[in-house]
Short mmCIF file of C-alpha atoms and ligand atoms in Angstrom, two decimals:
data_model
loop_
_atom_site.label_atom_id
_atom_site.label_comp_id
_atom_site.label_asym_id
_atom_site.label_seq_id
_atom_site.Cartn_x
_atom_site.Cartn_y
_atom_site.Cartn_z
CA MET A 1 56.26 6.71 28.38
CA LYS A 2 52.63 7.75 27.91
CA THR A 3 49.74 5.92 29.49
CA LEU A 4 46.06 5.73 28.58
CA THR A 5 43.37 3.91 30.51
CA VAL A 6 40.60 1.71 29.16
CA ASP A 7 37.94 2.63 31.66
CA LEU A 8 35.92 -0.49 32.48
CA GLY A 9 35.32 -0.06 36.21
CA THR A 10 37.02 -2.79 38.21
CA ARG A 11 38.34 -4.29 34.96
CA SER A 12 40.02 -1.05 33.82
CA TYR A 13 43.53 -1.41 32.47
CA PRO A 14 46.40 0.74 31.23
CA ILE A 15 47.90 1.02 27.76
CA HIS A 16 51.56 1.98 28.16
CA ILE A 17 53.16 3.46 25.04
CA GLY A 18 56.88 4.21 24.69
CA ALA A 19 60.23 3.28 23.16
CA GLY A 20 62.07 0.33 24.72
CA LEU A 21 59.25 -0.67 27.12
CA ILE A 22 59.72 -4.37 26.39
CA LYS A 23 62.92 -4.27 28.46
CA GLN A 24 61.51 -2.40 31.45
CA THR A 25 60.75 -5.01 34.09
CA ASP A 26 59.02 -2.66 36.51
CA ILE A 27 56.22 -1.97 34.02
CA ILE A 28 54.88 -5.48 33.72
CA LYS A 29 55.49 -6.84 37.23
CA PRO A 30 52.33 -5.47 38.88
CA TYR A 31 50.16 -7.21 36.28
CA ILE A 32 51.58 -10.71 36.73
CA LEU A 33 49.59 -12.04 39.64
CA GLY A 34 50.57 -15.69 40.00
CA LYS A 35 53.92 -17.49 40.04
CA THR A 36 53.81 -18.79 36.48
CA THR A 37 53.60 -17.29 33.00
CA ALA A 38 53.13 -18.65 29.50
CA SER A 39 54.60 -16.54 26.69
CA VAL A 40 52.91 -17.08 23.35
CA SER A 41 54.68 -15.85 20.23
CA ASN A 42 55.47 -17.06 16.74
CA THR A 43 58.46 -18.23 14.72
CA THR A 44 59.11 -14.71 13.36
CA VAL A 45 58.65 -12.57 16.47
CA ALA A 46 60.13 -14.94 19.07
CA PRO A 47 63.72 -14.78 17.70
CA LEU A 48 63.47 -10.98 17.58
CA TYR A 49 61.86 -10.14 20.92
CA LEU A 50 61.19 -13.10 23.19
CA LYS A 51 64.53 -12.81 24.97
CA GLN A 52 63.91 -9.12 25.61
CA ALA A 53 60.41 -9.88 26.82
CA HIS A 54 61.85 -12.52 29.15
CA GLN A 55 63.59 -9.74 31.04
CA LEU A 56 60.10 -8.66 32.01
CA ILE A 57 59.40 -11.97 33.69
CA THR A 58 62.82 -13.19 34.88
CA GLU A 59 61.98 -14.63 38.25
CA LYS A 60 58.77 -16.24 37.07
CA ASN A 61 58.31 -19.82 36.05
CA ASN A 62 57.69 -19.33 32.35
CA THR A 63 56.74 -21.59 29.43
CA ASP A 64 57.34 -20.45 25.87
CA ILE A 65 54.76 -21.45 23.28
CA ILE A 66 55.94 -20.73 19.75
CA LEU A 67 53.32 -20.95 17.01
CA PRO A 68 53.62 -21.02 13.23
CA ASP A 69 53.38 -17.54 11.69
CA GLY A 70 50.42 -16.43 9.60
CA GLU A 71 46.71 -15.64 9.45
CA GLN A 72 46.12 -19.15 8.04
CA TYR A 73 47.20 -20.53 11.44
CA LYS A 74 44.64 -18.53 13.40
CA ASN A 75 42.52 -21.63 13.73
CA LEU A 76 41.26 -24.36 16.07
CA GLN A 77 44.22 -26.70 15.51
CA VAL A 78 46.79 -24.11 16.54
CA LEU A 79 44.61 -22.97 19.43
CA GLU A 80 44.64 -26.57 20.64
CA GLN A 81 48.45 -26.48 20.54
CA ILE A 82 48.36 -23.58 23.05
CA TYR A 83 46.04 -25.51 25.40
CA THR A 84 48.15 -28.67 25.10
CA GLU A 85 51.44 -26.92 25.84
CA MET A 86 49.90 -25.08 28.79
CA LEU A 87 48.51 -28.33 30.22
CA GLU A 88 51.83 -30.11 29.73
CA ALA A 89 53.55 -27.26 31.59
CA HIS A 90 50.96 -27.50 34.41
CA CYS A 91 49.75 -23.95 33.87
CA ASP A 92 46.92 -23.26 36.29
CA ARG A 93 44.29 -20.64 36.98
CA LYS A 94 46.89 -18.24 38.38
CA THR A 95 49.09 -18.43 35.29
CA THR A 96 49.41 -15.17 33.35
CA LEU A 97 49.57 -15.49 29.60
CA LEU A 98 51.73 -13.04 27.64
CA ALA A 99 50.83 -12.44 23.99
CA LEU A 100 53.93 -11.25 22.13
CA GLY A 101 53.31 -10.55 18.45
CA GLY A 102 50.84 -9.09 15.99
CA GLY A 103 47.07 -9.36 15.94
CA VAL A 104 47.06 -13.04 15.08
CA ILE A 105 49.04 -13.92 18.22
CA GLY A 106 47.04 -11.43 20.31
CA ASP A 107 43.64 -12.69 19.17
CA MET A 108 44.52 -16.37 19.52
CA SER A 109 46.34 -16.06 22.85
CA GLY A 110 43.56 -13.88 24.16
CA PHE A 111 41.01 -16.55 23.30
CA ALA A 112 43.20 -19.21 24.89
CA ALA A 113 43.32 -17.02 28.02
CA ALA A 114 39.55 -16.51 27.89
CA SER A 115 38.88 -20.24 27.80
CA TYR A 116 41.80 -21.98 29.55
CA GLN A 117 40.41 -23.30 32.83
CA ARG A 118 37.46 -20.93 32.27
CA GLY A 119 39.62 -17.85 32.03
CA ILE A 120 43.05 -16.64 33.12
CA ASN A 121 44.83 -13.28 33.11
CA PHE A 122 46.68 -12.13 30.04
CA ILE A 123 48.87 -9.27 28.90
CA GLN A 124 49.11 -7.90 25.38
CA ILE A 125 52.55 -6.97 24.03
CA PRO A 126 51.70 -6.01 20.43
CA THR A 127 54.55 -5.78 17.92
CA THR A 128 52.81 -4.68 14.70
CA LEU A 129 51.34 -1.24 14.12
CA LEU A 130 47.95 -2.82 13.51
CA SER A 131 47.96 -4.68 16.79
CA MET A 132 49.20 -1.59 18.67
CA VAL A 133 46.42 0.66 17.40
CA ASP A 134 43.58 -1.82 17.34
CA SER A 135 43.64 -5.51 18.16
CA SER A 136 45.51 -5.43 21.47
CA VAL A 137 43.00 -3.01 22.98
CA GLY A 138 39.39 -3.83 23.73
CA GLY A 139 39.28 -7.53 24.54
CA LYS A 140 38.05 -9.01 21.27
CA THR A 141 39.73 -12.38 21.02
CA GLY A 142 39.19 -15.32 18.71
CA ILE A 143 40.05 -17.44 15.73
CA ASN A 144 38.89 -17.84 12.12
CA HIS A 145 36.64 -20.56 10.74
CA PRO A 146 37.01 -21.70 7.11
CA LEU A 147 33.53 -20.22 6.51
CA GLY A 148 34.13 -16.87 8.19
CA LYS A 149 36.68 -14.55 9.73
CA ASN A 150 36.87 -14.26 13.56
CA MET A 151 33.71 -16.35 13.88
CA ILE A 152 34.74 -18.16 17.09
CA GLY A 153 35.80 -16.05 20.05
CA ALA A 154 35.09 -14.25 23.29
CA PHE A 155 35.35 -10.85 24.90
CA HIS A 156 38.21 -11.08 27.39
CA GLN A 157 40.04 -7.94 28.48
CA PRO A 158 43.80 -8.00 29.15
CA GLN A 159 45.41 -6.88 32.43
CA CYS A 160 47.48 -4.32 30.53
CA VAL A 161 48.79 -3.47 27.07
CA ILE A 162 52.49 -2.72 26.62
CA ILE A 163 53.35 -0.98 23.36
CA ASP A 164 57.06 -0.76 22.63
CA THR A 165 57.25 1.47 19.57
CA GLU A 166 60.86 0.37 18.89
CA THR A 167 59.63 -3.06 17.82
CA LEU A 168 58.20 -1.41 14.70
CA ASN A 169 61.73 -0.98 13.36
CA THR A 170 61.82 -4.62 12.25
CA LEU A 171 58.35 -4.68 10.71
CA ASP A 172 58.30 -4.83 6.91
CA ASP A 173 56.87 -1.96 4.88
CA ARG A 174 53.80 -3.85 3.70
CA GLN A 175 52.81 -4.67 7.29
CA LEU A 176 53.41 -1.07 8.38
CA SER A 177 51.03 0.16 5.68
CA ALA A 178 48.46 -2.43 6.71
CA GLY A 179 48.57 -0.95 10.22
CA ILE A 180 48.15 2.55 8.84
CA ALA A 181 44.82 1.42 7.33
CA GLU A 182 43.40 0.93 10.84
CA VAL A 183 44.88 4.30 11.93
CA ILE A 184 43.14 6.02 9.01
CA LYS A 185 39.91 4.22 9.96
CA TYR A 186 39.69 6.19 13.23
CA GLY A 187 39.81 9.44 11.29
CA TYR A 188 36.94 8.48 9.00
CA ILE A 189 34.87 7.24 11.95
CA ASN A 190 34.80 10.60 13.74
CA ASP A 191 38.01 12.61 13.58
CA ILE A 192 38.46 14.62 10.38
CA GLU A 193 41.30 16.63 11.96
CA PHE A 194 43.24 13.40 12.36
CA ILE A 195 42.68 12.72 8.65
CA HIS A 196 44.24 16.09 7.85
CA TRP A 197 47.15 15.32 10.17
CA LEU A 198 47.62 11.92 8.51
CA ASP A 199 47.55 13.50 5.08
CA GLU A 200 50.28 15.93 6.12
CA ASN A 201 52.39 13.37 7.98
CA MET A 202 52.04 10.23 5.87
CA LYS A 203 55.61 10.42 4.56
CA LYS A 204 56.94 10.64 8.12
CA LEU A 205 54.87 7.63 9.18
CA LEU A 206 56.12 5.57 6.25
CA LYS A 207 59.69 6.56 7.11
CA ARG A 208 58.98 5.46 10.70
CA ASP A 209 59.61 8.84 12.25
CA PRO A 210 59.39 7.89 15.97
CA GLU A 211 57.48 11.00 17.00
CA ALA A 212 54.92 10.71 14.21
CA LEU A 213 54.39 7.01 14.91
CA ALA A 214 54.04 7.58 18.66
CA TYR A 215 51.47 10.32 18.04
CA ALA A 216 49.44 8.20 15.58
CA ILE A 217 49.47 5.24 18.00
CA TYR A 218 48.46 7.38 20.98
CA ARG A 219 45.63 9.11 19.14
CA SER A 220 44.34 5.80 17.72
CA CYS A 221 44.44 4.11 21.13
CA GLU A 222 42.67 7.11 22.62
CA HIS A 223 39.80 6.60 20.16
CA LYS A 224 39.69 2.88 20.72
CA ALA A 225 39.79 3.16 24.52
CA LYS A 226 36.95 5.67 24.50
CA ILE A 227 34.67 3.57 22.30
CA VAL A 228 35.42 0.34 24.19
CA ALA A 229 34.74 2.04 27.54
CA ALA A 230 31.36 3.22 26.25
CA ASP A 231 30.30 -0.03 24.59
CA GLU A 232 32.49 -2.97 25.60
CA LYS A 233 30.38 -5.76 24.08
CA GLU A 234 29.37 -3.95 20.88
CA ALA A 235 25.72 -3.31 21.67
CA GLY A 236 25.92 -0.10 19.65
CA GLN A 237 28.66 2.37 18.78
CA ARG A 238 31.59 -0.08 18.98
CA ALA A 239 30.37 -1.43 15.64
CA LEU A 240 31.68 1.83 14.13
CA LEU A 241 35.16 0.35 14.57
CA ASN A 242 34.19 -2.03 11.81
CA LEU A 243 34.26 0.63 9.09
CA GLY A 244 35.33 -1.25 5.94
CA HIS A 245 35.36 -4.57 7.80
CA THR A 246 32.27 -6.32 6.38
CA PHE A 247 33.69 -5.84 2.88
CA GLY A 248 37.23 -6.46 4.13
CA HIS A 249 36.44 -9.70 5.97
CA ALA A 250 34.72 -10.96 2.79
CA ILE A 251 37.93 -10.21 0.86
CA GLU A 252 40.11 -12.00 3.45
CA THR A 253 37.89 -15.08 3.55
CA GLY A 254 37.21 -15.11 -0.20
CA MET A 255 40.86 -14.80 -1.18
CA GLY A 256 42.05 -17.32 1.43
CA TYR A 257 43.40 -16.24 4.83
CA GLY A 258 46.82 -14.62 4.55
CA GLN A 259 46.60 -13.64 0.86
CA TRP A 260 45.40 -10.11 1.53
CA LEU A 261 46.65 -8.63 4.79
CA HIS A 262 43.87 -7.62 7.17
CA GLY A 263 44.73 -3.91 6.85
CA GLU A 264 44.85 -4.15 3.05
CA ALA A 265 41.40 -5.72 2.96
CA ILE A 266 40.11 -3.00 5.31
CA SER A 267 41.57 -0.34 3.02
CA ALA A 268 39.70 -1.63 -0.04
CA GLY A 269 36.65 -2.16 2.22
CA MET A 270 36.71 1.47 3.38
CA VAL A 271 36.68 2.61 -0.25
CA MET A 272 33.67 0.34 -0.91
CA ALA A 273 31.92 1.87 2.12
CA ALA A 274 32.77 5.33 0.77
CA GLU A 275 31.42 4.46 -2.70
CA LEU A 276 28.17 3.19 -1.18
CA SER A 277 27.89 6.32 0.95
CA LYS A 278 28.34 8.44 -2.18
CA LEU A 279 25.49 6.58 -3.90
CA HIS A 280 23.27 7.63 -0.98
CA GLY A 281 24.28 11.25 -1.58
CA TRP A 282 26.01 11.53 1.80
CA ILE A 283 29.50 12.25 0.53
CA SER A 284 30.69 13.64 -2.80
CA ASP A 285 32.71 12.17 -5.60
CA ASN A 286 35.60 14.39 -4.48
CA ASP A 287 35.30 12.96 -0.96
CA VAL A 288 35.65 9.43 -2.34
CA LYS A 289 38.64 10.57 -4.38
CA SER A 290 40.24 12.00 -1.23
CA VAL A 291 39.68 8.73 0.67
CA LYS A 292 41.37 6.83 -2.15
CA ALA A 293 44.21 9.34 -2.37
CA LEU A 294 45.02 9.07 1.34
CA LEU A 295 44.99 5.27 1.27
CA LYS A 296 47.15 5.26 -1.87
CA LYS A 297 49.56 7.62 -0.15
CA ALA A 298 49.90 4.92 2.52
CA ASN A 299 50.65 2.36 -0.25
CA LEU A 300 47.36 0.59 0.36
CA PRO A 301 45.02 -1.03 -2.19
CA VAL A 302 41.83 0.87 -3.03
CA ASP A 303 40.10 -1.67 -5.31
CA PRO A 304 38.65 -5.02 -4.28
CA PRO A 305 40.18 -8.11 -5.89
CA SER A 306 38.62 -8.88 -9.27
CA GLU A 307 38.59 -12.58 -8.35
CA ILE A 308 35.59 -12.10 -6.03
CA SER A 309 32.28 -11.73 -7.90
CA ALA A 310 29.32 -9.72 -6.60
CA THR A 311 27.49 -12.98 -5.86
CA GLN A 312 30.46 -14.29 -3.86
CA PHE A 313 30.72 -10.99 -2.01
CA LYS A 314 27.06 -11.18 -1.01
CA GLN A 315 27.40 -14.78 0.12
CA LEU A 316 30.54 -13.99 2.16
CA MET A 317 28.98 -10.87 3.66
CA SER A 318 25.95 -12.86 4.78
CA ILE A 319 28.26 -14.60 7.29
CA ASP A 320 29.30 -11.55 9.27
CA LYS A 321 28.92 -10.64 12.91
CA LYS A 322 27.03 -7.56 11.81
CA VAL A 323 24.24 -9.75 10.45
CA GLN A 324 21.66 -9.73 13.23
CA ASP A 325 18.31 -11.51 12.90
CA GLY A 326 19.21 -11.97 9.25
CA VAL A 327 19.69 -8.22 8.68
CA LEU A 328 23.07 -6.91 7.52
CA HIS A 329 24.32 -3.72 9.18
CA LEU A 330 27.00 -1.70 7.42
CA VAL A 331 29.20 1.13 8.63
CA LEU A 332 28.85 3.99 6.16
CA MET A 333 30.04 7.60 5.89
CA LYS A 334 27.29 10.11 6.65
CA SER A 335 29.85 12.81 5.89
CA LEU A 336 33.63 12.77 5.60
CA GLY A 337 34.84 12.11 9.15
CA GLU A 338 31.45 10.99 10.48
CA SER A 339 30.44 7.33 10.16
CA ILE A 340 27.14 5.69 11.04
CA ILE A 341 25.77 2.16 11.38
CA SER A 342 22.98 1.51 8.88
CA SER A 343 20.72 -1.42 8.08
CA ASP A 344 18.38 0.43 5.71
CA PHE A 345 20.95 1.20 3.03
CA ASP A 346 19.86 0.95 -0.60
CA LYS A 347 20.29 -2.70 -1.66
CA GLN A 348 20.55 -1.78 -5.36
CA ALA A 349 23.32 0.70 -4.56
CA LEU A 350 25.14 -2.08 -2.69
CA GLN A 351 24.78 -4.28 -5.76
CA ARG A 352 26.41 -1.52 -7.87
CA VAL A 353 29.33 -1.24 -5.43
CA LEU A 354 29.87 -5.00 -5.48
CA GLY A 355 30.18 -4.83 -9.28
P1 NAD B 401 50.01 -10.60 12.11
O1 NAD B 401 49.78 -10.89 13.52
O2 NAD B 401 49.88 -11.71 11.14
O3 NAD B 401 51.44 -9.92 11.95
C1 NAD B 401 51.90 -9.56 10.68
C2 NAD B 401 53.29 -10.17 10.38
O4 NAD B 401 54.28 -9.40 11.03
C3 NAD B 401 53.48 -11.58 10.86
O5 NAD B 401 54.23 -12.29 9.92
C4 NAD B 401 54.25 -11.39 12.15
O6 NAD B 401 55.00 -12.52 12.51
C5 NAD B 401 55.14 -10.24 11.79
N1 NAD B 401 55.61 -9.44 12.89
C6 NAD B 401 54.94 -9.07 14.00
N2 NAD B 401 55.64 -8.18 14.71
C7 NAD B 401 56.80 -7.99 14.05
C8 NAD B 401 57.94 -7.16 14.27
N3 NAD B 401 57.98 -6.31 15.29
N4 NAD B 401 58.96 -7.24 13.40
C9 NAD B 401 58.90 -8.06 12.33
N5 NAD B 401 57.84 -8.84 12.04
C10 NAD B 401 56.80 -8.79 12.90
O7 NAD B 401 49.02 -9.44 11.57
P2 NAD B 401 48.47 -8.11 12.25
O8 NAD B 401 48.26 -7.19 11.11
O9 NAD B 401 49.27 -7.67 13.39
O10 NAD B 401 47.06 -8.56 12.83
C11 NAD B 401 46.04 -9.00 11.98
C12 NAD B 401 45.06 -9.81 12.79
O11 NAD B 401 44.48 -8.99 13.80
C13 NAD B 401 43.91 -10.35 11.98
O12 NAD B 401 43.71 -11.69 12.30
C14 NAD B 401 42.74 -9.51 12.41
O13 NAD B 401 41.52 -10.20 12.31
C15 NAD B 401 43.09 -9.21 13.83
N6 NAD B 401 42.44 -8.01 14.37
C16 NAD B 401 41.81 -8.12 15.57
C17 NAD B 401 41.23 -7.01 16.14
C18 NAD B 401 40.62 -7.12 17.50
O14 NAD B 401 39.96 -6.16 17.93
N7 NAD B 401 40.82 -8.18 18.22
C19 NAD B 401 41.28 -5.78 15.48
C20 NAD B 401 41.93 -5.70 14.26
C21 NAD B 401 42.51 -6.83 13.72
N1 LIG B 402 38.44 -3.96 15.75
C1 LIG B 402 37.07 -3.82 16.06
C2 LIG B 402 36.80 -3.77 17.52
O1 LIG B 402 37.67 -3.89 18.34
O2 LIG B 402 35.67 -3.62 17.90
#
């Protein structure tokens, strides 16, 4: 097992990474403070891993809350189901909530934990690559609104993150690739060496080589932990983690939640950010080609869906958390492997990228 720390003073917490951790009771015990737990999962993950996760909490008084599976259920109605089942089970302020699943479960359960009786403890047990390398770390929790992705939420840090790399063996190939999009993102933010490593090891990752996966997860979490520790509430540099996301969120919302996977939308969004960066003269045509080639190698889409017009894109992008005082901020590539946050990008160039 390897452990990283998200350094947030008295709210610091560990990220444990290893094979088979979901069965190791001693790992989770110190982080369950009260006598009761609520385990939130979904109809796909629960049959696969809930029993194993129960070994972590055997002597506790636990309530299972099983949600429908899918991004389209990351909404207020399903959130209410969590509150209702917790109230019916008499969960109180000492209850610890366990989020077992991908980013949808993690984000929704985290928001339930942030708001239930004004905030309770929770533990992230991510089971998709995407949730292991990104969403389970950093305390961003929330749900979607029909008008915009992740528009309702709160910052609420978990007590710990337990990453059992063996759970990736049951993940389907499309979901694995979607997770690789967020891994690649860290490289383009500020780690060109990682991009080279990913280029060399992509086949191994797609074949689920345990060592390659463990390395990619560790290095991604290292990046995420560092940025979150420096800027927990996204006053500045944390926004870099949104490379490709303003375009990507517009794709997810515009196409209907669940049509494009989050990681797929981020992949096409990163290419759009690269194209816009090229139009500013910051990166070359060959750089853009290399971004596309790496994403294609990971079986990810590199073109936005033709169904979304430039006008729709602009409208969707105007409802984004990176619009502040009416000004849109975008994460762009100043050079390959060095991203920046910019609000004074060329609006005509953006128009060209949107088509
Ligand atoms: P997801 O949670 O929908 O999971 C993808 C699919 O895989 C689901 O059908 C799920 O049931 C299934 N699944 C999960 N684990 C499995 C396993 N081990 N074996 C087999 N099937 C499994 O999607 P995701 O990609 O994990 O997360 C995407 C969500 O995360 C989006 O809502 C996105 O907005 C959010 N997100 C949040 C943050 C953050 O910082 N909070 C960061 C990135 C993404
Ligand atoms: N996934 C973006 C963030 O955590 O800030």
